[in-house]
Amino acid sequence: MHSLHALYINLKHITKIDYIFYLGQFDKFTDIPKNTTKKTGAYKEYLHAVKDYLVYFMERTRPLHNLEEDFKKSDTEIDRLIAN
């Protein structure tokens, strides 16, 4: 999570926050400025790093959980919402 915090505080137009506060806020993507920050390559890199960390965390802490099935369900739900 330290490396994710470092990526986060280096994003443009982001208020610099300490690590402990970041741990309570890292999953609140709606708080990030849409027009200035979310369109940058650094933000995409940050999102990929968060996803990779969370997948790795789930694989370590719940080795018997079928994460691929969860991803398929999420993809199906997203496709359904987009279609409507």
Short mmCIF file of C-alpha atoms in Angstrom, two decimals:
data_model
loop_
_atom_site.label_atom_id
_atom_site.label_comp_id
_atom_site.label_asym_id
_atom_site.label_seq_id
_atom_site.Cartn_x
_atom_site.Cartn_y
_atom_site.Cartn_z
CA MET A 1 0.00 0.00 0.00
CA HIS A 2 2.96 2.34 0.48
CA SER A 3 3.70 2.29 -3.23
CA LEU A 4 0.03 3.01 -4.00
CA HIS A 5 0.13 5.97 -1.64
CA ALA A 6 3.22 7.27 -3.43
CA LEU A 7 1.46 6.97 -6.80
CA TYR A 8 -1.62 8.71 -5.40
CA ILE A 9 0.12 11.74 -3.92
CA ASN A 10 2.00 12.27 -7.18
CA LEU A 11 -1.21 12.58 -9.23
CA LYS A 12 -1.94 16.07 -10.55
CA HIS A 13 -4.51 18.19 -8.69
CA ILE A 14 -4.63 15.82 -5.72
CA THR A 15 -4.49 17.08 -2.15
CA LYS A 16 -1.44 15.58 -0.48
CA ILE A 17 -2.58 13.36 2.40
CA ASP A 18 -0.65 11.25 4.86
CA TYR A 19 -0.51 7.46 4.62
CA ILE A 20 -2.96 6.72 7.45
CA PHE A 21 -5.61 9.04 5.96
CA TYR A 22 -4.97 7.48 2.53
CA LEU A 23 -5.78 4.00 3.90
CA GLY A 24 -9.25 5.24 4.83
CA GLN A 25 -9.78 7.03 1.52
CA PHE A 26 -8.10 4.98 -1.22
CA ASP A 27 -11.35 3.36 -2.37
CA LYS A 28 -13.27 6.64 -2.76
CA PHE A 29 -12.70 7.23 -6.46
CA THR A 30 -15.50 9.79 -6.71
CA ASP A 31 -13.45 12.23 -4.60
CA ILE A 32 -10.83 12.50 -7.34
CA PRO A 33 -11.30 15.47 -9.73
CA LYS A 34 -12.77 14.12 -12.96
CA ASN A 35 -11.75 16.73 -15.51
CA THR A 36 -8.17 17.30 -14.40
CA THR A 37 -6.91 14.07 -12.87
CA LYS A 38 -8.92 11.15 -14.22
CA LYS A 39 -7.89 11.84 -17.82
CA THR A 40 -4.16 11.41 -17.20
CA GLY A 41 -2.00 8.39 -17.91
CA ALA A 42 -0.73 8.54 -14.33
CA TYR A 43 -4.28 8.02 -13.06
CA LYS A 44 -4.72 4.94 -15.27
CA GLU A 45 -1.41 3.60 -13.98
CA TYR A 46 -2.61 4.21 -10.41
CA LEU A 47 -5.90 2.37 -11.05
CA HIS A 48 -4.08 -0.62 -12.54
CA ALA A 49 -1.76 -0.72 -9.53
CA VAL A 50 -4.73 -0.63 -7.12
CA LYS A 51 -6.47 -3.42 -9.04
CA ASP A 52 -3.32 -5.55 -9.11
CA TYR A 53 -2.78 -5.05 -5.38
CA LEU A 54 -6.37 -5.96 -4.50
CA VAL A 55 -6.34 -9.07 -6.71
CA TYR A 56 -3.05 -10.18 -5.15
CA PHE A 57 -4.46 -9.49 -1.67
CA MET A 58 -7.56 -11.59 -2.36
CA GLU A 59 -5.47 -14.45 -3.78
CA ARG A 60 -3.32 -14.49 -0.64
CA THR A 61 -6.06 -14.11 1.94
CA ARG A 62 -8.77 -16.24 0.28
CA PRO A 63 -6.99 -18.85 -1.83
CA LEU A 64 -10.11 -21.00 -2.26
CA HIS A 65 -12.32 -18.12 -3.40
CA ASN A 66 -13.11 -18.12 -7.12
CA LEU A 67 -12.12 -14.58 -8.07
CA GLU A 68 -12.53 -15.23 -11.80
CA GLU A 69 -16.20 -16.05 -11.23
CA ASP A 70 -16.64 -12.72 -9.42
CA PHE A 71 -15.04 -10.90 -12.35
CA LYS A 72 -17.36 -12.64 -14.81
CA LYS A 73 -20.41 -11.69 -12.72
CA SER A 74 -19.23 -8.08 -12.55
CA ASP A 75 -18.62 -7.96 -16.29
CA THR A 76 -22.10 -9.35 -16.96
CA GLU A 77 -23.69 -6.81 -14.61
CA ILE A 78 -21.77 -3.92 -16.19
CA ASP A 79 -22.78 -5.06 -19.68
CA ARG A 80 -26.41 -5.23 -18.54
CA LEU A 81 -26.29 -1.72 -17.05
CA ILE A 82 -24.65 -0.26 -20.15
CA ALA A 83 -27.23 -1.87 -22.42
CA ASN A 84 -30.11 -0.23 -20.52
#
